[in-house]
Tab-separated table of C-alpha atoms in Angstrom:
chain	number	residue	atom	x	y	z
A	1	MET	CA	-33.050	-20.826	23.918
A	2	VAL	CA	-30.968	-20.600	26.756
A	3	TRP	CA	-30.757	-17.210	29.323
A	4	PRO	CA	-28.164	-17.001	31.586
A	5	ALA	CA	-29.279	-15.550	34.687
A	6	VAL	CA	-29.012	-11.843	34.514
A	7	GLY	CA	-30.673	-9.399	37.267
A	8	ARG	CA	-31.827	-6.017	36.721
A	9	SER	CA	-28.427	-5.339	38.846
A	10	ALA	CA	-26.216	-7.004	36.727
A	11	ALA	CA	-23.323	-4.988	35.495
A	12	LEU	CA	-22.312	-6.902	33.009
A	13	ALA	CA	-24.896	-8.030	29.194
A	14	GLY	CA	-26.151	-11.794	28.813
A	15	ILE	CA	-25.161	-13.420	25.993
A	16	VAL	CA	-27.860	-15.370	23.885
A	17	ALA	CA	-27.148	-17.793	21.150
A	18	LEU	CA	-30.166	-18.307	18.921
A	19	GLY	CA	-30.549	-21.803	17.357
A	20	LEU	CA	-33.079	-22.735	14.739
A	21	ALA	CA	-34.959	-24.839	17.103
A	22	ALA	CA	-36.186	-21.589	18.388
A	23	CYS	CA	-38.716	-21.000	15.341
A	24	GLY	CA	-41.421	-23.087	15.054
A	25	PRO	CA	-44.519	-23.171	13.457
A	26	ALA	CA	-47.444	-20.775	15.649
A	27	ALA	CA	-48.905	-24.558	16.428
A	28	LEU	CA	-45.675	-25.461	18.661
A	29	ARG	CA	-46.616	-22.100	21.052
A	30	PRO	CA	-47.994	-22.785	24.370
A	31	PRO	CA	-51.644	-22.135	24.792
A	32	LEU	CA	-53.010	-19.080	26.007
A	33	PRO	CA	-53.759	-19.024	29.612
A	34	PRO	CA	-57.266	-18.793	31.161
A	35	PRO	CA	-58.974	-15.596	30.904
A	36	PRO	CA	-58.831	-12.754	33.872
A	37	HIS	CA	-61.925	-12.336	36.109
A	38	PRO	CA	-61.058	-9.007	37.525
A	39	GLY	CA	-64.389	-7.794	39.404
A	40	ALA	CA	-63.805	-4.109	38.408
A	41	ARG	CA	-67.276	-2.595	36.303
A	42	GLY	CA	-68.675	0.231	35.183
A	43	PRO	CA	-70.352	2.161	32.841
A	44	SER	CA	-67.792	1.815	29.967
A	45	VAL	CA	-67.381	-1.633	30.432
A	46	ALA	CA	-70.869	-2.390	30.504
A	47	ALA	CA	-70.801	-0.511	27.338
A	48	ILE	CA	-68.904	-2.583	25.690
A	49	VAL	CA	-70.689	-5.809	26.935
A	50	ARG	CA	-73.588	-3.873	24.945
A	51	THR	CA	-72.082	-3.835	21.893
A	52	GLY	CA	-70.049	-7.027	21.916
A	53	ALA	CA	-66.616	-6.303	20.709
A	54	LEU	CA	-63.773	-4.756	22.450
A	55	ARG	CA	-61.562	-2.244	19.987
A	56	VAL	CA	-58.150	-2.151	19.806
A	57	ALA	CA	-56.199	0.146	17.912
A	58	SER	CA	-52.162	-1.769	17.653
A	59	ASP	CA	-49.086	-1.036	15.548
A	60	LEU	CA	-48.949	-4.317	13.695
A	61	SER	CA	-45.635	-3.962	12.420
A	62	ASP	CA	-43.593	-5.049	15.624
A	63	PRO	CA	-43.105	-8.565	16.347
A	64	PRO	CA	-43.270	-10.183	18.203
A	65	LEU	CA	-45.434	-7.805	20.196
A	66	ALA	CA	-48.372	-7.471	17.527
A	67	PHE	CA	-47.870	-8.256	13.825
A	68	ARG	CA	-49.923	-9.572	10.778
A	69	GLU	CA	-49.463	-13.517	10.915
A	70	GLY	CA	-50.971	-13.770	7.206
A	71	THR	CA	-54.346	-12.042	7.131
A	72	ALA	CA	-54.637	-12.726	11.461
A	73	PRO	CA	-53.155	-10.323	13.717
A	74	ARG	CA	-50.886	-11.757	16.610
A	75	GLY	CA	-48.481	-11.348	18.785
A	76	LEU	CA	-48.048	-10.934	22.904
A	77	GLU	CA	-49.996	-7.348	23.036
A	78	ILE	CA	-52.502	-9.354	20.871
A	79	ASP	CA	-52.473	-12.606	22.926
A	80	LEU	CA	-53.341	-10.225	25.853
A	81	ALA	CA	-56.538	-8.346	23.942
A	82	GLU	CA	-57.658	-11.427	23.555
A	83	LEU	CA	-57.701	-12.418	26.982
A	84	LEU	CA	-59.279	-9.256	27.962
A	85	ALA	CA	-62.186	-9.349	25.373
A	86	ALA	CA	-62.624	-13.246	26.768
A	87	SER	CA	-63.051	-11.567	30.091
A	88	LEU	CA	-65.698	-9.751	29.312
A	89	GLY	CA	-67.454	-12.178	26.919
A	90	VAL	CA	-67.081	-10.146	24.009
A	91	ARG	CA	-65.256	-10.583	20.441
A	92	LEU	CA	-62.033	-8.633	20.119
A	93	GLU	CA	-61.650	-6.402	16.906
A	94	VAL	CA	-57.957	-5.429	16.067
A	95	ARG	CA	-57.343	-2.250	13.923
A	96	ASP	CA	-54.578	-2.171	12.724
A	97	THR	CA	-53.105	1.683	13.356
A	98	PRO	CA	-49.053	3.479	12.853
A	99	GLY	CA	-47.430	4.262	15.814
A	100	ALA	CA	-47.087	7.909	14.901
A	101	ILE	CA	-51.237	7.665	14.569
A	102	LEU	CA	-51.353	6.312	18.360
A	103	ARG	CA	-49.807	8.574	20.062
A	104	GLY	CA	-51.704	11.242	18.700
A	105	GLY	CA	-54.655	10.244	20.245
A	106	PHE	CA	-58.034	8.074	20.550
A	107	SER	CA	-60.034	7.468	17.393
A	108	GLY	CA	-63.114	4.825	18.134
A	109	ALA	CA	-61.153	3.098	19.877
A	110	ASP	CA	-61.279	1.614	23.421
A	111	LEU	CA	-57.935	0.708	23.854
A	112	MET	CA	-54.282	1.327	22.182
A	113	MET	CA	-51.413	-1.584	22.291
A	114	GLY	CA	-48.426	-0.373	20.854
A	115	ALA	CA	-44.995	-0.980	22.446
A	116	MET	CA	-46.331	2.435	24.658
A	117	ARG	CA	-44.305	3.544	27.394
A	118	LYS	CA	-46.624	5.690	29.909
A	119	GLU	CA	-45.326	9.012	28.963
A	120	GLU	CA	-46.344	7.852	25.024
A	121	VAL	CA	-50.193	7.055	26.049
A	122	PRO	CA	-52.259	10.327	25.595
A	123	GLY	CA	-54.291	9.439	27.976
A	124	PRO	CA	-55.190	7.068	31.072
A	125	ALA	CA	-52.246	3.825	31.123
A	126	SER	CA	-52.749	0.988	32.794
A	127	GLU	CA	-50.113	-1.170	35.030
A	128	SER	CA	-47.506	-2.826	32.855
A	129	TYR	CA	-47.798	-5.857	30.969
A	130	TYR	CA	-43.442	-5.869	29.980
A	131	THR	CA	-40.886	-4.235	30.448
A	132	LEU	CA	-39.168	-3.646	27.814
A	133	SER	CA	-35.638	-3.015	27.197
A	134	GLN	CA	-32.515	-2.630	24.672
A	135	GLY	CA	-30.426	-5.523	22.893
A	136	ILE	CA	-27.811	-5.567	20.519
A	137	LEU	CA	-27.203	-7.515	17.180
A	138	TRP	CA	-24.147	-8.971	16.345
A	139	GLY	CA	-22.686	-10.181	13.136
A	140	GLY	CA	-21.748	-13.750	13.168
A	141	ARG	CA	-17.773	-12.777	12.906
A	142	GLU	CA	-17.788	-10.575	15.562
A	143	ALA	CA	-16.611	-11.101	19.021
A	144	PRO	CA	-18.139	-9.166	21.291
A	145	VAL	CA	-17.390	-8.032	24.762
A	146	ARG	CA	-18.494	-7.555	28.063
A	147	ASP	CA	-17.604	-4.407	29.754
A	148	HIS	CA	-17.712	-2.423	26.808
A	149	PRO	CA	-19.511	-4.047	23.979
A	150	LEU	CA	-20.616	-0.902	21.786
A	151	ARG	CA	-17.128	1.315	22.388
A	152	ASN	CA	-15.343	2.230	18.847
A	153	VAL	CA	-17.692	-0.349	17.212
A	154	ARG	CA	-19.836	-0.041	14.084
A	155	VAL	CA	-23.648	0.407	14.932
A	156	ALA	CA	-26.406	0.918	13.366
A	157	VAL	CA	-29.422	2.107	14.770
A	158	GLN	CA	-33.166	3.608	14.083
A	159	VAL	CA	-32.846	7.308	14.329
A	160	LYS	CA	-34.372	9.078	17.227
A	161	SER	CA	-34.946	5.960	18.873
A	162	PRO	CA	-33.437	4.375	22.400
A	163	GLY	CA	-31.254	2.720	20.720
A	164	GLU	CA	-29.378	5.612	19.351
A	165	THR	CA	-29.478	7.258	22.738
A	166	LEU	CA	-28.219	4.023	24.068
A	167	ALA	CA	-25.153	3.312	21.237
A	168	GLY	CA	-24.025	6.998	22.148
A	169	GLN	CA	-24.015	6.453	25.777
A	170	MET	CA	-21.745	2.857	25.407
A	171	GLY	CA	-19.922	4.911	22.713
A	172	ALA	CA	-20.253	3.556	19.924
A	173	GLY	CA	-18.937	5.064	16.759
A	174	PRO	CA	-19.228	5.476	13.808
A	175	ILE	CA	-23.053	5.453	14.384
A	176	LEU	CA	-25.591	4.513	10.939
A	177	ALA	CA	-28.584	5.977	11.714
A	178	VAL	CA	-31.881	4.536	9.475
A	179	TYR	CA	-35.345	5.242	9.474
A	180	LEU	CA	-36.550	2.023	10.077
A	181	PRO	CA	-35.425	-1.250	12.831
A	182	ALA	CA	-35.598	-3.961	10.345
A	183	ALA	CA	-32.797	-1.883	8.105
A	184	ALA	CA	-30.415	-1.602	11.484
A	185	LEU	CA	-30.889	-5.016	11.813
A	186	ALA	CA	-30.604	-6.161	8.049
A	187	ALA	CA	-27.630	-3.544	7.762
A	188	VAL	CA	-25.947	-5.842	10.188
A	189	SER	CA	-26.776	-8.837	7.908
A	190	ARG	CA	-25.009	-7.449	5.050
A	191	GLY	CA	-21.875	-6.747	6.704
A	192	GLU	CA	-22.767	-3.033	6.425
A	193	VAL	CA	-21.677	-2.231	10.097
A	194	GLN	CA	-20.831	-5.167	13.024
A	195	GLY	CA	-23.849	-4.646	15.258
A	196	ALA	CA	-26.983	-2.981	15.617
A	197	VAL	CA	-29.294	-1.629	18.698
A	198	ALA	CA	-32.466	-2.121	18.893
A	199	ASP	CA	-35.505	-3.025	20.891
A	200	LEU	CA	-34.776	-6.841	21.979
A	201	PRO	CA	-37.837	-8.417	21.291
A	202	VAL	CA	-37.295	-6.628	17.241
A	203	ILE	CA	-34.105	-8.353	17.804
A	204	LEU	CA	-34.851	-11.385	18.965
A	205	ASP	CA	-37.296	-12.222	16.012
A	206	TYR	CA	-34.904	-10.926	13.736
A	207	ALA	CA	-32.440	-13.183	14.737
A	208	ARG	CA	-34.727	-16.456	14.904
A	209	THR	CA	-35.072	-16.258	10.839
A	210	HIS	CA	-31.526	-15.108	9.922
A	211	ARG	CA	-28.758	-17.843	10.683
A	212	GLY	CA	-25.562	-16.913	12.237
A	213	LEU	CA	-26.080	-14.132	14.733
A	214	THR	CA	-25.633	-13.408	18.163
A	215	VAL	CA	-28.132	-11.677	20.317
A	216	MET	CA	-26.641	-9.835	23.450
A	217	ALA	CA	-28.972	-8.855	25.836
A	218	GLY	CA	-28.568	-6.460	29.672
A	219	PRO	CA	-30.765	-4.387	31.460
A	220	TRP	CA	-30.354	-1.666	29.106
A	221	ALA	CA	-32.702	1.576	29.124
A	222	GLU	CA	-35.812	-0.291	30.252
A	223	ALA	CA	-39.526	0.514	29.912
A	224	PRO	CA	-42.528	-0.504	31.280
A	225	LEU	CA	-45.038	-0.546	28.570
A	226	VAL	CA	-48.464	0.455	29.321
A	227	VAL	CA	-51.722	-0.214	28.064
A	228	GLY	CA	-53.573	3.055	27.124
A	229	VAL	CA	-56.840	3.670	27.679
A	230	ARG	CA	-59.535	6.058	26.135
A	231	PRO	CA	-60.227	9.337	28.528
A	232	ASP	CA	-63.921	8.969	29.294
A	233	GLY	CA	-63.668	5.217	31.057
A	234	PRO	CA	-61.959	5.324	34.202
A	235	ASP	CA	-63.738	1.991	35.215
A	236	LEU	CA	-61.872	0.340	32.176
A	237	LEU	CA	-58.931	1.920	33.098
A	238	VAL	CA	-59.426	0.226	36.536
A	239	PHE	CA	-60.582	-3.397	34.222
A	240	VAL	CA	-57.410	-3.255	32.293
A	241	SER	CA	-54.770	-2.387	35.272
A	242	ALA	CA	-56.444	-5.507	37.458
A	243	ALA	CA	-56.735	-8.146	35.015
A	244	ILE	CA	-52.898	-7.125	33.987
A	245	ARG	CA	-52.590	-7.790	38.082
A	246	GLU	CA	-53.996	-11.008	37.716
A	247	LEU	CA	-52.018	-12.263	35.079
A	248	GLU	CA	-49.151	-11.220	36.653
A	249	HIS	CA	-49.845	-12.896	40.043
A	250	THR	CA	-51.068	-16.119	38.163
A	251	GLY	CA	-48.186	-16.774	35.472
A	252	GLY	CA	-50.474	-15.780	32.713
A	253	LEU	CA	-47.834	-12.376	31.872
A	254	ALA	CA	-45.164	-15.280	32.488
A	255	GLN	CA	-47.381	-17.558	29.983
A	256	LEU	CA	-48.282	-15.122	26.818
A	257	ARG	CA	-44.251	-14.028	26.785
A	258	GLN	CA	-43.460	-17.706	26.680
A	259	ARG	CA	-45.658	-18.211	24.132
A	260	TRP	CA	-43.441	-15.478	21.723
A	261	HIS	CA	-40.055	-16.234	23.609
A	262	LEU	CA	-39.926	-13.153	26.025
């Protein structure tokens, strides 16, 4: 998968052609980077070490950020959680929790991860580990233009999503609003719409397993994703943020993104 050079200030989007080579078995993924070793410690971190488990609530329906591969949780966010647990020398316990429940508050978890923006976290939020943007999925017969790719284009979006807002701002129409991102993408495959707007990682994951599609990426509706930390653990917040900063500095976050083609 070759990404054109698209800076954050670029006015034009980049078109990404996805081949089947991008869809390889899990064994071909690059290895995990070494776990970080932040020096931050405190009572909440010490309690996790005593119990021997880092409990993370995550929505496992959002590939490639967090999903199930067979019975095992996988994805960028799960990898990050594994590194945090390894840094503490404890096991990772992932609790599959729908996004709507995650945003309602903590319940028996130390951390929450679910493609969450800072304003969506019901409590303290860490440093950002990934910047989420919107993308456009095009059907095989479509010829997207760079200047105004969605003007008067029939598209599908998830209702009340950043993709729906972006489609309206870019002059798309008519707009088919559905309840799930997967339904919007499937509408492109069936030829019901010319394109779909959704979170870029979701589009990339879909395009790897469906032939004849094109992905357009650009700096659209960018939003930093964060880890939610339980409100009674200020030292845990310091630990997680320090770990993320260390992974950014050492290239560990870039390695995680490479594992999931992000």
